[in-house]
């Protein structure tokens, strides 16, 4: 059986006239996009442009909800209750879904951003809040997550889960990501990232920063669109995967 993988990046992370990355070029390489919904980045115009561009290219559309932290780019813990997390996710998803409906398409997955994405992996109350919101919004929705509380809660709610492997981040021995504040948390060598990604997808392992081989079973590979050289990096990752016999395709087209 041919191995399949989705290639995704966080897009639409600008505000007003300011743009963070080259989304248009990335969309020619990706198969899915996590689109900022206004709480950490993005606004109605950027969301509209990004959804339209995804539709033109057949790229899967995903909501990328965050804590309400525009100043901190969604990377700070806001001390919210689980109910606040639930309603914030509903608010952001609803905005993106309305724009998608206008363009004759739909949101097919949900991927929490930043600190919210970190906390739903370890906090059961936050994970349940996100999974409950997703299940009631659309039972066919795919939840993108690392192994942890959110993945468990989403499966328990009857949702499909796409496990995320992160191409350019260092891992701890326990499979969690090295915090961004620590040296070496982000990997910049393109050839190393390509090698790690192919090994992660084909062999099901990734090497921690201490040399420990960690089992990984990922459905989608995340490339950070805000890093230097992100477009070329995405091209190299896709070329490496396809050279290894991996089919790169939108997650919603094949995930069971």
Short mmCIF file of C-alpha atoms in Angstrom, two decimals:
data_model
loop_
_atom_site.label_atom_id
_atom_site.label_comp_id
_atom_site.label_asym_id
_atom_site.label_seq_id
_atom_site.Cartn_x
_atom_site.Cartn_y
_atom_site.Cartn_z
CA UNK A 1 0.00 0.00 0.00
CA UNK A 2 1.28 3.48 -0.87
CA UNK A 3 2.02 5.60 2.17
CA UNK A 4 0.08 8.88 2.18
CA UNK A 5 0.83 12.08 4.04
CA UNK A 6 -0.64 15.57 4.22
CA UNK A 7 1.60 18.65 4.10
CA UNK A 8 0.26 21.61 6.08
CA UNK A 9 1.39 25.07 7.19
CA UNK A 10 -0.08 27.86 9.31
CA UNK A 11 -1.25 30.58 6.94
CA UNK A 12 -3.11 33.88 6.97
CA UNK A 13 -1.01 35.04 9.89
CA UNK A 14 -0.95 38.72 9.01
CA UNK A 15 -3.00 41.72 10.00
CA UNK A 16 -4.19 44.60 7.85
CA UNK A 17 -1.49 45.49 5.28
CA UNK A 18 1.17 43.43 7.10
CA UNK A 19 1.86 39.86 5.94
CA UNK A 20 4.06 37.34 7.72
CA UNK A 21 5.01 34.82 5.02
CA UNK A 22 4.69 34.09 1.31
CA UNK A 23 1.37 32.29 1.54
CA UNK A 24 0.71 32.29 -2.20
CA UNK A 25 3.96 30.46 -2.96
CA UNK A 26 3.46 28.03 -0.09
CA UNK A 27 -0.02 27.16 -1.31
CA UNK A 28 1.51 25.83 -4.53
CA UNK A 29 3.33 23.19 -2.44
CA UNK A 30 0.98 22.39 0.45
CA UNK A 31 -2.03 20.10 0.51
CA UNK A 32 -3.68 21.69 3.59
CA UNK A 33 -3.65 25.04 5.40
CA UNK A 34 -4.30 26.04 9.01
CA UNK A 35 -5.84 29.51 8.65
CA UNK A 36 -5.60 32.10 11.43
CA UNK A 37 -9.07 33.18 12.55
CA UNK A 38 -8.40 36.62 14.01
CA UNK A 39 -7.45 35.99 17.65
CA UNK A 40 -3.66 35.67 17.24
CA UNK A 41 -3.43 36.92 13.65
CA UNK A 42 -5.57 37.30 10.57
CA UNK A 43 -8.60 39.43 9.81
CA UNK A 44 -11.65 39.16 7.58
CA UNK A 45 -9.83 40.27 4.43
CA UNK A 46 -6.87 37.95 4.94
CA UNK A 47 -9.15 35.04 5.80
CA UNK A 48 -11.16 35.70 2.64
CA UNK A 49 -8.03 35.88 0.45
CA UNK A 50 -6.57 32.71 1.97
CA UNK A 51 -9.77 30.66 1.69
CA UNK A 52 -10.22 31.73 -1.93
CA UNK A 53 -6.62 30.80 -2.75
CA UNK A 54 -7.03 27.39 -1.07
CA UNK A 55 -10.17 26.72 -3.07
CA UNK A 56 -8.46 27.59 -6.35
CA UNK A 57 -5.65 25.11 -5.63
CA UNK A 58 -7.62 22.30 -3.99
CA UNK A 59 -5.85 22.83 -0.67
CA UNK A 60 -7.69 21.60 2.44
CA UNK A 61 -9.02 24.41 4.64
CA UNK A 62 -8.49 24.27 8.40
CA UNK A 63 -9.39 26.59 11.26
CA UNK A 64 -6.45 27.65 13.44
CA UNK A 65 -8.07 29.05 16.60
CA UNK A 66 -6.03 30.65 19.36
CA UNK A 67 -6.20 32.27 22.73
CA UNK A 68 -7.36 35.92 22.35
CA UNK A 69 -3.76 37.13 22.29
CA UNK A 70 -3.10 39.35 19.27
CA UNK A 71 -0.26 41.14 21.03
CA UNK A 72 1.54 37.92 21.96
CA UNK A 73 0.73 36.00 18.77
CA UNK A 74 -1.21 33.42 20.76
CA UNK A 75 1.88 32.18 22.57
CA UNK A 76 0.85 33.20 26.10
CA UNK A 77 -1.33 31.34 28.59
CA UNK A 78 -4.38 33.56 29.11
CA UNK A 79 -5.71 31.72 32.18
CA UNK A 80 -9.06 31.01 30.53
CA UNK A 81 -11.76 28.67 31.79
CA UNK A 82 -12.70 25.65 29.71
CA UNK A 83 -16.00 27.34 28.79
CA UNK A 84 -14.10 30.38 27.53
CA UNK A 85 -11.89 28.13 25.41
CA UNK A 86 -15.00 26.44 23.98
CA UNK A 87 -16.73 29.69 23.05
CA UNK A 88 -13.55 31.24 21.65
CA UNK A 89 -13.07 28.20 19.38
CA UNK A 90 -16.71 28.37 18.26
CA UNK A 91 -16.40 32.09 17.51
CA UNK A 92 -13.27 31.70 15.42
CA UNK A 93 -14.41 28.58 13.58
CA UNK A 94 -17.73 30.22 12.78
CA UNK A 95 -16.04 33.19 11.17
CA UNK A 96 -13.89 31.01 8.92
CA UNK A 97 -16.74 28.67 8.06
CA UNK A 98 -18.89 31.63 6.96
CA UNK A 99 -16.16 32.79 4.59
CA UNK A 100 -15.64 29.25 3.30
CA UNK A 101 -19.39 28.87 2.66
CA UNK A 102 -19.40 32.12 0.68
CA UNK A 103 -16.69 30.65 -1.57
CA UNK A 104 -18.61 27.40 -2.01
CA UNK A 105 -16.30 25.30 0.11
CA UNK A 106 -15.98 24.22 3.75
CA UNK A 107 -13.61 23.93 6.67
CA UNK A 108 -12.46 20.31 6.90
CA UNK A 109 -10.17 20.38 9.92
CA UNK A 110 -9.37 22.23 13.13
CA UNK A 111 -5.88 22.75 14.57
CA UNK A 112 -5.41 24.82 17.77
CA UNK A 113 -2.59 27.36 17.60
CA UNK A 114 0.33 28.24 19.84
CA UNK A 115 -0.09 28.01 23.59
CA UNK A 116 -3.63 26.70 23.21
CA UNK A 117 -2.26 23.93 21.03
CA UNK A 118 0.33 23.09 23.69
CA UNK A 119 -2.17 23.07 26.55
CA UNK A 120 -4.87 20.96 24.90
CA UNK A 121 -2.30 18.16 24.71
CA UNK A 122 -1.97 18.05 28.51
CA UNK A 123 -5.10 19.68 30.00
CA UNK A 124 -8.12 17.43 29.91
CA UNK A 125 -10.61 20.27 30.48
CA UNK A 126 -9.27 22.28 27.53
CA UNK A 127 -9.10 19.18 25.35
CA UNK A 128 -12.71 18.27 26.13
CA UNK A 129 -13.82 21.84 25.41
CA UNK A 130 -12.22 21.84 21.96
CA UNK A 131 -13.35 18.32 21.10
CA UNK A 132 -16.94 19.03 22.19
CA UNK A 133 -17.06 22.21 20.13
CA UNK A 134 -15.64 20.42 17.08
CA UNK A 135 -18.01 17.45 17.33
CA UNK A 136 -21.11 19.65 17.56
CA UNK A 137 -19.94 21.94 14.77
CA UNK A 138 -19.36 19.12 12.30
CA UNK A 139 -19.14 15.37 13.07
CA UNK A 140 -17.03 14.98 9.90
CA UNK A 141 -14.42 17.48 11.09
CA UNK A 142 -10.82 16.29 11.47
CA UNK A 143 -8.91 17.43 14.55
CA UNK A 144 -5.18 17.97 14.04
CA UNK A 145 -3.15 17.30 17.19
CA UNK A 146 -0.08 15.65 18.61
CA UNK A 147 -0.61 12.53 20.69
CA UNK A 148 -2.14 13.62 23.99
CA UNK A 149 -5.35 14.75 25.64
CA UNK A 150 -6.90 16.45 22.61
CA UNK A 151 -6.33 13.46 20.35
CA UNK A 152 -7.92 11.21 22.99
CA UNK A 153 -10.89 13.54 23.54
CA UNK A 154 -11.53 13.95 19.82
CA UNK A 155 -11.54 10.19 19.24
CA UNK A 156 -13.88 9.73 22.22
CA UNK A 157 -16.22 12.28 20.61
CA UNK A 158 -16.28 10.23 17.41
CA UNK A 159 -14.05 12.55 15.39
CA UNK A 160 -11.22 11.63 13.07
CA UNK A 161 -7.78 12.68 14.33
CA UNK A 162 -4.80 13.64 12.20
CA UNK A 163 -1.59 13.25 14.17
CA UNK A 164 0.87 16.05 13.45
CA UNK A 165 4.57 15.58 12.91
CA UNK A 166 6.55 18.83 12.99
CA UNK A 167 9.34 19.01 10.48
CA UNK A 168 11.45 21.85 11.85
CA UNK A 169 11.15 21.50 15.62
CA UNK A 170 13.37 19.57 18.04
CA UNK A 171 11.78 16.89 20.21
CA UNK A 172 12.42 15.93 23.83
CA UNK A 173 12.98 12.28 24.76
CA UNK A 174 9.32 11.95 25.81
CA UNK A 175 8.02 13.06 22.41
CA UNK A 176 7.09 16.61 23.43
CA UNK A 177 8.53 19.60 21.61
CA UNK A 178 11.53 21.49 22.96
CA UNK A 179 10.24 24.86 24.17
CA UNK A 180 10.92 27.71 21.75
CA UNK A 181 12.80 29.63 24.45
CA UNK A 182 15.53 26.96 24.55
CA UNK A 183 18.53 26.81 22.18
CA UNK A 184 18.05 24.46 19.25
CA UNK A 185 14.26 24.35 19.55
CA UNK A 186 13.87 25.28 15.89
CA UNK A 187 15.93 23.41 13.28
CA UNK A 188 17.11 25.52 10.34
CA UNK A 189 19.23 23.16 8.24
CA UNK A 190 17.06 22.28 5.22
CA UNK A 191 18.79 18.98 4.45
CA UNK A 192 18.48 17.87 8.09
CA UNK A 193 14.78 18.76 8.12
CA UNK A 194 14.20 16.87 4.88
CA UNK A 195 16.02 13.80 6.22
CA UNK A 196 14.16 13.87 9.54
CA UNK A 197 10.80 14.27 7.83
CA UNK A 198 11.28 11.37 5.42
CA UNK A 199 12.44 9.16 8.28
CA UNK A 200 9.47 10.23 10.41
CA UNK A 201 6.96 9.40 7.67
CA UNK A 202 8.58 6.30 6.15
CA UNK A 203 10.20 4.67 9.19
CA UNK A 204 7.90 6.03 11.91
CA UNK A 205 10.66 7.41 14.13
CA UNK A 206 12.21 10.78 14.92
CA UNK A 207 15.43 11.45 16.80
CA UNK A 208 15.20 13.54 19.95
CA UNK A 209 17.76 16.23 20.70
CA UNK A 210 19.52 13.68 22.93
CA UNK A 211 19.67 11.03 20.23
CA UNK A 212 16.74 8.92 21.48
CA UNK A 213 14.62 7.35 18.71
CA UNK A 214 10.97 8.20 19.36
CA UNK A 215 8.14 6.27 17.65
CA UNK A 216 6.00 8.63 15.56
CA UNK A 217 2.89 7.78 13.54
CA UNK A 218 1.95 11.01 11.80
CA UNK A 219 -0.75 11.78 9.25
CA UNK A 220 0.30 15.33 8.43
CA UNK A 221 3.64 17.14 8.42
CA UNK A 222 3.62 20.75 9.62
CA UNK A 223 5.96 23.31 8.06
CA UNK A 224 6.15 26.69 9.77
CA UNK A 225 5.41 29.28 7.10
CA UNK A 226 6.96 32.14 9.11
CA UNK A 227 10.50 30.76 9.10
CA UNK A 228 13.19 32.00 6.70
CA UNK A 229 13.19 30.01 3.47
CA UNK A 230 9.87 28.34 4.28
CA UNK A 231 8.80 28.02 0.65
CA UNK A 232 11.99 26.31 -0.50
CA UNK A 233 11.95 24.16 2.63
CA UNK A 234 8.40 23.00 1.88
CA UNK A 235 9.44 22.18 -1.70
CA UNK A 236 12.39 20.13 -0.47
CA UNK A 237 10.28 18.27 2.06
CA UNK A 238 7.65 17.42 -0.56
CA UNK A 239 10.32 16.35 -3.07
CA UNK A 240 11.98 14.17 -0.45
CA UNK A 241 8.72 12.48 0.49
CA UNK A 242 7.71 11.86 -3.11
CA UNK A 243 11.19 10.50 -3.92
CA UNK A 244 10.68 8.03 -1.07
CA UNK A 245 7.43 6.83 -2.66
CA UNK A 246 5.08 8.77 -0.40
CA UNK A 247 1.90 10.24 -1.90
CA UNK A 248 1.29 13.80 -0.68
CA UNK A 249 -2.45 14.53 -0.61
CA UNK A 250 -5.04 16.52 1.40
CA UNK A 251 -5.86 14.79 4.67
CA UNK A 252 -9.63 14.90 4.16
CA UNK A 253 -9.26 12.92 0.92
CA UNK A 254 -7.90 9.77 2.53
CA UNK A 255 -7.94 9.78 6.35
CA UNK A 256 -10.28 7.08 7.65
#
